[in-house]
């Protein structure tokens, strides 16, 4: 495959394509040629290139959204580079042992060294560095079960028909500004296909990180659970310290066909910026799933990173009796801003959705829950339950709640509960009087607050999530 | 064990303790009585280092250390325990997790091995029984939805597990019926030994029927106006605090 790429690049070069192909990073800027370069570099089928270009043309007509409760300087999309491969093929790590020690150090801090990941029976790791997938494990075992778990670039080579059938069916190219951008320039991401009636034999896990300066990351993930199948997918992110803002605009699409079940868990820990709010990552992500008849989609997210987050993992409950769930912990510390929540779109009869959102604001953080529950005319007997709790630490932070409820069916039942509380001096003093230090006490109280969400996470993720909160809250007290 | 000399403390700029002296030896039980506003609870909070209670003068030595120089958690680890008058709730944090975190820290500080979950669970269950709390309380959030009496027994449970050198009980008897009072008293009595000391802060003589103090002090306007033995408490019960007021000024 690398030969093919080299050939292609050479041929482009011969054709007068001006990009410096010796560098694996494109110079900053976005135009149709950049998209052709990406597509060519990935040896994509012609329809894929057309699909990307269509998205690009749509994006040019769109305007950047500014309705979220966040503020940040304007993004110069021409100052970003849209492709970055970590190294030439032969220089890439051939196994997890060759993984960048810095990355492994970060994992070690979080108590999840990669070499243990491999041993953790049941977890397959598809590590994504920057824009190109490297280490993939357990794929063979999955293959025997008929499960396809690979990078989306590989899927485009090996299973183009599956990708073509589903890509953009949940999040169309024109869905929103960032989804359109992603559709045009997505670099890589994961592809999962679970065949009919198959329960995926292990939890699937991908670790992302952002590696190269000034490189926007545009992952594209597509998970298709065929009829009666089941899969649990874990997404975890870490990033090394850096001082430049970076845009991350991923798209995740979930397709749960009849009677299928998809559980998607995220523990997100991108660089949030320093104590003064400088640097840090912009995380503007579109995540959505479509649940067909009797299907079940469950989103669980723990958001502790990013300078700015706009993210609304959503469920379109299309089929009758389908179920959507959203469990979220979002922490904003220092100068972090998070505007996150979900959308539950009830189309089918007797569809059910549950939203449990726990927002934590500390330091100068701003935490916003924004959620939409819509009962369409066909959603007879549909139900939603929403609970939205906010916890404030200190007196410089803010929590906001924007629930949107639209019901066009009189038989639908919607419940909404909300609360705001504060970590009180009395609580902290009780802990300290029992010999528990202030930071430990805060993390214990915060963990208690998040318990309902953490128990939705797979075990090892729940532990990691707890640690992340602890690390993220360091210095937030006092 | 504890030596307080000329302690002055203010709360929100108002002087509450005005030159308090008190010495407590190992194994002694001291009752501190006095009318509302005399500074009884303030004493407990000042000793344990609560925010908002400012020491303006005086010295406190505890276990040979300058207590006032220590952070609240360090004071706790040194062996100072306060049973709160109004224990606060911590929703979501299970009593078990809270207790284990506290006991782990204490054991580490004392150079003891940290107990594994199973051994700790066993110990916690036994203590539950001693204070007549159902084991379910271990699973519930700290004080979450507990009745007044249950909260007080939960405080006692924490004290039993943490085994402090000095336990300060801030009106632990208030709001308890006679059965609960006896239970709490026998719990405290069971912890008495030649090394462990207690300060019982109370309004009423009632508690002292069950826990016999070595010394009784009456607090008035921020200092000790009268000290004596158990009979002083009985005298107070008879005459009220009024007859001491003139001495307090």
mmCIF file of C-alpha atoms in Angstrom, chain A residues 136-398:
data_model
loop_
_atom_site.group_PDB
_atom_site.id
_atom_site.type_symbol
_atom_site.label_atom_id
_atom_site.label_comp_id
_atom_site.label_asym_id
_atom_site.label_seq_id
_atom_site.Cartn_x
_atom_site.Cartn_y
_atom_site.Cartn_z
ATOM 1 C CA UNK A 136 -3.671 -2.437 15.651
ATOM 2 C CA UNK A 137 -4.090 -5.482 17.806
ATOM 3 C CA UNK A 138 -6.496 -8.323 18.191
ATOM 4 C CA UNK A 139 -7.787 -7.669 14.752
ATOM 5 C CA UNK A 140 -7.444 -11.277 13.780
ATOM 6 C CA UNK A 141 -9.553 -12.480 16.673
ATOM 7 C CA UNK A 142 -12.172 -9.935 15.772
ATOM 8 C CA UNK A 143 -11.972 -10.962 12.153
ATOM 9 C CA UNK A 144 -12.784 -14.537 13.142
ATOM 10 C CA UNK A 145 -15.965 -13.253 14.761
ATOM 11 C CA UNK A 146 -16.693 -11.404 11.550
ATOM 12 C CA UNK A 147 -16.122 -8.055 13.214
ATOM 13 C CA UNK A 148 -14.351 -5.421 11.179
ATOM 14 C CA UNK A 149 -12.351 -2.983 13.290
ATOM 15 C CA UNK A 150 -9.855 -0.912 11.386
ATOM 16 C CA UNK A 151 -8.993 2.625 10.438
ATOM 17 C CA UNK A 152 -11.438 4.250 8.120
ATOM 18 C CA UNK A 153 -8.670 4.613 5.508
ATOM 19 C CA UNK A 154 -8.195 0.868 5.536
ATOM 20 C CA UNK A 155 -11.931 0.327 5.410
ATOM 21 C CA UNK A 156 -12.030 2.444 2.273
ATOM 22 C CA UNK A 157 -9.521 0.053 0.713
ATOM 23 C CA UNK A 158 -10.880 -3.225 2.014
ATOM 24 C CA UNK A 159 -14.610 -2.614 2.500
ATOM 25 C CA UNK A 160 -15.448 0.384 0.337
ATOM 26 C CA UNK A 161 -19.034 -0.781 -0.243
ATOM 27 C CA UNK A 162 -19.799 -0.816 3.522
ATOM 28 C CA UNK A 163 -18.342 2.626 4.024
ATOM 29 C CA UNK A 164 -20.151 4.019 1.020
ATOM 30 C CA UNK A 165 -23.458 2.580 2.203
ATOM 31 C CA UNK A 166 -23.344 4.212 5.629
ATOM 32 C CA UNK A 167 -20.961 7.176 5.573
ATOM 33 C CA UNK A 168 -22.863 10.417 5.981
ATOM 34 C CA UNK A 169 -26.211 8.707 6.560
ATOM 35 C CA UNK A 170 -26.272 9.870 10.180
ATOM 36 C CA UNK A 171 -24.279 13.083 9.914
ATOM 37 C CA UNK A 172 -24.657 14.357 6.348
ATOM 38 C CA UNK A 173 -21.893 16.453 4.808
ATOM 39 C CA UNK A 174 -23.930 19.636 5.217
ATOM 40 C CA UNK A 175 -25.084 18.894 8.747
ATOM 41 C CA UNK A 176 -23.172 21.730 10.330
ATOM 42 C CA UNK A 177 -20.116 23.875 9.741
ATOM 43 C CA UNK A 178 -17.614 21.617 11.460
ATOM 44 C CA UNK A 179 -19.154 18.403 10.179
ATOM 45 C CA UNK A 180 -18.853 19.778 6.643
ATOM 46 C CA UNK A 181 -15.211 20.674 7.252
ATOM 47 C CA UNK A 182 -14.581 17.239 8.671
ATOM 48 C CA UNK A 183 -16.281 15.572 5.711
ATOM 49 C CA UNK A 184 -13.996 17.466 3.356
ATOM 50 C CA UNK A 185 -10.685 16.867 5.073
ATOM 51 C CA UNK A 186 -11.059 14.007 7.541
ATOM 52 C CA UNK A 187 -7.708 12.390 8.047
ATOM 53 C CA UNK A 188 -8.497 9.100 9.675
ATOM 54 C CA UNK A 189 -10.538 7.483 12.370
ATOM 55 C CA UNK A 190 -12.081 4.150 13.094
ATOM 56 C CA UNK A 191 -14.446 1.930 11.255
ATOM 57 C CA UNK A 192 -16.395 -0.799 12.977
ATOM 58 C CA UNK A 193 -18.817 -3.276 11.481
ATOM 59 C CA UNK A 194 -20.543 -5.905 13.587
ATOM 60 C CA UNK A 195 -22.357 -8.493 11.472
ATOM 61 C CA UNK A 196 -25.911 -9.679 12.056
ATOM 62 C CA UNK A 197 -26.504 -11.325 15.402
ATOM 63 C CA UNK A 198 -22.865 -11.054 16.530
ATOM 64 C CA UNK A 199 -22.013 -9.878 19.985
ATOM 65 C CA UNK A 200 -18.577 -8.323 19.670
ATOM 66 C CA UNK A 201 -16.245 -10.593 21.699
ATOM 67 C CA UNK A 202 -14.298 -7.717 23.239
ATOM 68 C CA UNK A 203 -14.564 -4.066 23.993
ATOM 69 C CA UNK A 204 -13.130 -1.988 21.201
ATOM 70 C CA UNK A 205 -10.864 0.824 22.169
ATOM 71 C CA UNK A 206 -9.102 3.600 20.310
ATOM 72 C CA UNK A 207 -6.716 6.067 21.782
ATOM 73 C CA UNK A 208 -6.288 9.352 20.049
ATOM 74 C CA UNK A 209 -3.854 12.050 20.576
ATOM 75 C CA UNK A 210 -2.849 15.200 18.862
ATOM 76 C CA UNK A 211 0.807 15.264 18.116
ATOM 77 C CA UNK A 212 1.986 17.811 15.652
ATOM 78 C CA UNK A 213 1.768 21.563 16.153
ATOM 79 C CA UNK A 214 -0.765 23.505 14.071
ATOM 80 C CA UNK A 215 -2.400 20.374 12.741
ATOM 81 C CA UNK A 216 -6.137 20.315 13.034
ATOM 82 C CA UNK A 217 -7.447 16.878 13.703
ATOM 83 C CA UNK A 218 -10.412 15.642 11.775
ATOM 84 C CA UNK A 219 -11.227 12.122 12.776
ATOM 85 C CA UNK A 220 -14.085 10.320 11.258
ATOM 86 C CA UNK A 221 -15.570 7.344 13.014
ATOM 87 C CA UNK A 222 -18.271 5.114 11.647
ATOM 88 C CA UNK A 223 -19.755 2.266 13.645
ATOM 89 C CA UNK A 224 -22.321 0.017 12.055
ATOM 90 C CA UNK A 225 -24.064 -2.595 14.195
ATOM 91 C CA UNK A 226 -26.055 -4.860 11.940
ATOM 92 C CA UNK A 227 -29.354 -6.422 13.026
ATOM 93 C CA UNK A 228 -29.306 -8.022 16.453
ATOM 94 C CA UNK A 229 -25.614 -7.301 17.062
ATOM 95 C CA UNK A 230 -23.924 -5.691 20.028
ATOM 96 C CA UNK A 231 -20.769 -3.654 20.545
ATOM 97 C CA UNK A 232 -19.115 -1.542 23.212
ATOM 98 C CA UNK A 233 -16.661 1.038 21.943
ATOM 99 C CA UNK A 234 -14.249 3.042 24.081
ATOM 100 C CA UNK A 235 -12.629 6.246 22.987
ATOM 101 C CA UNK A 236 -9.940 7.815 25.113
ATOM 102 C CA UNK A 237 -7.849 10.842 24.432
ATOM 103 C CA UNK A 238 -4.715 12.365 25.914
ATOM 104 C CA UNK A 239 -2.460 15.091 24.674
ATOM 105 C CA UNK A 240 0.945 16.378 25.664
ATOM 106 C CA UNK A 241 1.407 19.936 26.897
ATOM 107 C CA UNK A 242 1.422 22.583 24.213
ATOM 108 C CA UNK A 243 0.778 26.278 23.942
ATOM 109 C CA UNK A 244 -1.047 26.726 20.660
ATOM 110 C CA UNK A 245 -4.752 26.409 20.171
ATOM 111 C CA UNK A 246 -5.733 23.472 18.108
ATOM 112 C CA UNK A 247 -8.971 22.681 16.448
ATOM 113 C CA UNK A 248 -10.402 19.251 16.742
ATOM 114 C CA UNK A 249 -13.534 18.674 14.709
ATOM 115 C CA UNK A 250 -14.382 15.009 14.715
ATOM 116 C CA UNK A 251 -17.471 13.293 13.432
ATOM 117 C CA UNK A 252 -18.755 10.074 14.898
ATOM 118 C CA UNK A 253 -21.640 8.242 13.280
ATOM 119 C CA UNK A 254 -23.379 5.279 14.845
ATOM 120 C CA UNK A 255 -25.807 3.091 12.956
ATOM 121 C CA UNK A 256 -27.744 0.640 15.113
ATOM 122 C CA UNK A 257 -29.918 -1.466 12.862
ATOM 123 C CA UNK A 258 -32.945 -3.409 14.161
ATOM 124 C CA UNK A 259 -32.393 -4.935 17.615
ATOM 125 C CA UNK A 260 -28.756 -3.856 17.694
ATOM 126 C CA UNK A 261 -27.011 -2.259 20.651
ATOM 127 C CA UNK A 262 -24.134 0.217 20.597
ATOM 128 C CA UNK A 263 -22.485 1.532 23.709
ATOM 129 C CA UNK A 264 -20.034 4.352 23.050
ATOM 130 C CA UNK A 265 -17.881 5.571 25.929
ATOM 131 C CA UNK A 266 -15.503 8.501 25.825
ATOM 132 C CA UNK A 267 -12.965 9.647 28.344
ATOM 133 C CA UNK A 268 -11.597 12.833 26.937
ATOM 134 C CA UNK A 269 -8.532 14.531 28.320
ATOM 135 C CA UNK A 270 -7.131 16.900 25.780
ATOM 136 C CA UNK A 271 -4.902 19.708 26.795
ATOM 137 C CA UNK A 272 -7.209 22.247 28.436
ATOM 138 C CA UNK A 273 -4.839 25.200 28.333
ATOM 139 C CA UNK A 274 -2.685 26.410 31.198
ATOM 140 C CA UNK A 275 -3.834 27.999 34.463
ATOM 141 C CA UNK A 276 -4.321 31.277 32.647
ATOM 142 C CA UNK A 277 -6.378 29.710 29.917
ATOM 143 C CA UNK A 278 -3.726 29.919 27.227
ATOM 144 C CA UNK A 279 -3.393 27.201 24.654
ATOM 145 C CA UNK A 280 -5.532 24.167 24.826
ATOM 146 C CA UNK A 281 -7.654 22.424 22.310
ATOM 147 C CA UNK A 282 -10.920 23.433 20.697
ATOM 148 C CA UNK A 283 -13.107 20.386 20.619
ATOM 149 C CA UNK A 284 -16.020 20.920 18.242
ATOM 150 C CA UNK A 285 -17.368 17.489 17.646
ATOM 151 C CA UNK A 286 -20.451 16.059 15.993
ATOM 152 C CA UNK A 287 -21.542 12.719 17.402
ATOM 153 C CA UNK A 288 -24.806 11.145 16.471
ATOM 154 C CA UNK A 289 -26.432 7.761 16.253
ATOM 155 C CA UNK A 290 -29.504 6.429 14.519
ATOM 156 C CA UNK A 291 -31.394 3.694 16.333
ATOM 157 C CA UNK A 292 -33.659 1.529 14.226
ATOM 158 C CA UNK A 293 -36.478 -0.693 15.560
ATOM 159 C CA UNK A 294 -35.772 -1.975 19.077
ATOM 160 C CA UNK A 295 -32.205 -0.737 18.830
ATOM 161 C CA UNK A 296 -30.335 0.774 21.746
ATOM 162 C CA UNK A 297 -27.690 3.491 21.652
ATOM 163 C CA UNK A 298 -25.910 4.621 24.778
ATOM 164 C CA UNK A 299 -23.435 7.504 24.971
ATOM 165 C CA UNK A 300 -21.274 7.903 28.043
ATOM 166 C CA UNK A 301 -18.775 10.719 28.153
ATOM 167 C CA UNK A 302 -16.330 12.074 30.663
ATOM 168 C CA UNK A 303 -15.025 15.409 29.448
ATOM 169 C CA UNK A 304 -12.174 16.888 31.422
ATOM 170 C CA UNK A 305 -9.959 18.316 28.716
ATOM 171 C CA UNK A 306 -10.055 20.904 25.934
ATOM 172 C CA UNK A 307 -10.001 24.668 26.281
ATOM 173 C CA UNK A 308 -13.362 24.891 24.581
ATOM 174 C CA UNK A 309 -15.833 22.102 24.057
ATOM 175 C CA UNK A 310 -18.934 22.081 21.898
ATOM 176 C CA UNK A 311 -20.248 18.581 21.762
ATOM 177 C CA UNK A 312 -23.704 17.044 21.711
ATOM 178 C CA UNK A 313 -23.708 13.274 21.277
ATOM 179 C CA UNK A 314 -27.228 12.632 20.056
ATOM 180 C CA UNK A 315 -29.665 9.871 19.264
ATOM 181 C CA UNK A 316 -32.198 9.773 16.507
ATOM 182 C CA UNK A 317 -34.725 7.239 17.756
ATOM 183 C CA UNK A 318 -36.070 6.308 14.381
ATOM 184 C CA UNK A 319 -37.426 2.820 14.933
ATOM 185 C CA UNK A 320 -40.286 1.899 17.238
ATOM 186 C CA UNK A 321 -39.259 0.913 20.784
ATOM 187 C CA UNK A 322 -35.728 2.164 20.287
ATOM 188 C CA UNK A 323 -33.767 3.482 23.270
ATOM 189 C CA UNK A 324 -31.323 6.352 23.568
ATOM 190 C CA UNK A 325 -29.160 7.161 26.582
ATOM 191 C CA UNK A 326 -26.734 9.942 27.406
ATOM 192 C CA UNK A 327 -24.595 9.910 30.522
ATOM 193 C CA UNK A 328 -22.195 12.772 30.841
ATOM 194 C CA UNK A 329 -19.665 14.245 33.198
ATOM 195 C CA UNK A 330 -18.178 17.513 32.025
ATOM 196 C CA UNK A 331 -15.590 19.330 34.072
ATOM 197 C CA UNK A 332 -14.470 22.881 33.379
ATOM 198 C CA UNK A 333 -11.572 24.097 35.453
ATOM 199 C CA UNK A 334 -9.184 27.056 35.187
ATOM 200 C CA UNK A 335 -10.459 28.935 32.122
ATOM 201 C CA UNK A 336 -12.066 26.011 30.364
ATOM 202 C CA UNK A 337 -15.395 26.487 28.630
ATOM 203 C CA UNK A 338 -17.723 23.619 27.899
ATOM 204 C CA UNK A 339 -21.054 23.798 26.111
ATOM 205 C CA UNK A 340 -22.189 20.227 25.920
ATOM 206 C CA UNK A 341 -25.262 18.078 26.114
ATOM 207 C CA UNK A 342 -27.314 15.933 23.833
ATOM 208 C CA UNK A 343 -30.228 15.723 21.475
ATOM 209 C CA UNK A 344 -32.823 13.025 21.717
ATOM 210 C CA UNK A 345 -35.003 13.002 18.643
ATOM 211 C CA UNK A 346 -37.976 10.699 19.120
ATOM 212 C CA UNK A 347 -39.473 9.589 15.825
ATOM 213 C CA UNK A 348 -40.716 6.049 16.502
ATOM 214 C CA UNK A 349 -43.480 4.806 18.766
ATOM 215 C CA UNK A 350 -42.687 3.959 22.388
ATOM 216 C CA UNK A 351 -39.180 5.261 22.061
ATOM 217 C CA UNK A 352 -37.422 5.979 25.329
ATOM 218 C CA UNK A 353 -34.529 8.208 26.256
ATOM 219 C CA UNK A 354 -32.593 8.975 29.421
ATOM 220 C CA UNK A 355 -30.275 11.924 29.956
ATOM 221 C CA UNK A 356 -28.083 12.164 33.035
ATOM 222 C CA UNK A 357 -25.770 15.137 32.907
ATOM 223 C CA UNK A 358 -23.291 16.121 35.608
ATOM 224 C CA UNK A 359 -21.550 19.427 35.054
ATOM 225 C CA UNK A 360 -18.702 20.529 37.283
ATOM 226 C CA UNK A 361 -17.255 24.007 37.215
ATOM 227 C CA UNK A 362 -14.137 25.007 39.143
ATOM 228 C CA UNK A 363 -11.669 27.881 39.005
ATOM 229 C CA UNK A 364 -12.838 30.278 36.294
ATOM 230 C CA UNK A 365 -14.488 27.471 34.359
ATOM 231 C CA UNK A 366 -17.794 27.835 32.587
ATOM 232 C CA UNK A 367 -19.961 24.789 32.200
ATOM 233 C CA UNK A 368 -23.078 24.726 30.088
ATOM 234 C CA UNK A 369 -25.574 21.958 29.540
ATOM 235 C CA UNK A 370 -27.528 22.286 26.337
ATOM 236 C CA UNK A 371 -29.994 19.575 25.524
ATOM 237 C CA UNK A 372 -32.853 19.045 23.169
ATOM 238 C CA UNK A 373 -35.646 16.544 23.621
ATOM 239 C CA UNK A 374 -37.956 16.431 20.641
ATOM 240 C CA UNK A 375 -41.059 14.312 20.378
ATOM 241 C CA UNK A 376 -42.142 14.164 16.764
ATOM 242 C CA UNK A 377 -45.824 13.609 15.816
ATOM 243 C CA UNK A 378 -45.182 9.880 15.301
ATOM 244 C CA UNK A 379 -43.613 9.360 18.731
ATOM 245 C CA UNK A 380 -46.715 7.947 20.363
ATOM 246 C CA UNK A 381 -46.092 6.745 23.893
ATOM 247 C CA UNK A 382 -42.527 8.031 23.872
ATOM 248 C CA UNK A 383 -40.804 8.915 27.129
ATOM 249 C CA UNK A 384 -37.860 10.962 28.201
ATOM 250 C CA UNK A 385 -36.271 11.420 31.568
ATOM 251 C CA UNK A 386 -33.641 14.137 32.002
ATOM 252 C CA UNK A 387 -31.590 14.973 35.030
ATOM 253 C CA UNK A 388 -29.146 17.778 34.938
ATOM 254 C CA UNK A 389 -26.971 18.438 37.978
ATOM 255 C CA UNK A 390 -24.337 21.113 38.340
ATOM 256 C CA UNK A 391 -21.653 21.305 40.970
ATOM 257 C CA UNK A 392 -19.725 24.477 41.648
ATOM 258 C CA UNK A 393 -16.309 24.583 43.265
ATOM 259 C CA UNK A 394 -15.228 28.044 44.354
ATOM 260 C CA UNK A 395 -16.939 31.323 43.530
ATOM 261 C CA UNK A 396 -15.381 32.317 40.186
ATOM 262 C CA UNK A 397 -16.981 29.639 38.042
ATOM 263 C CA UNK A 398 -20.326 29.349 36.321
#
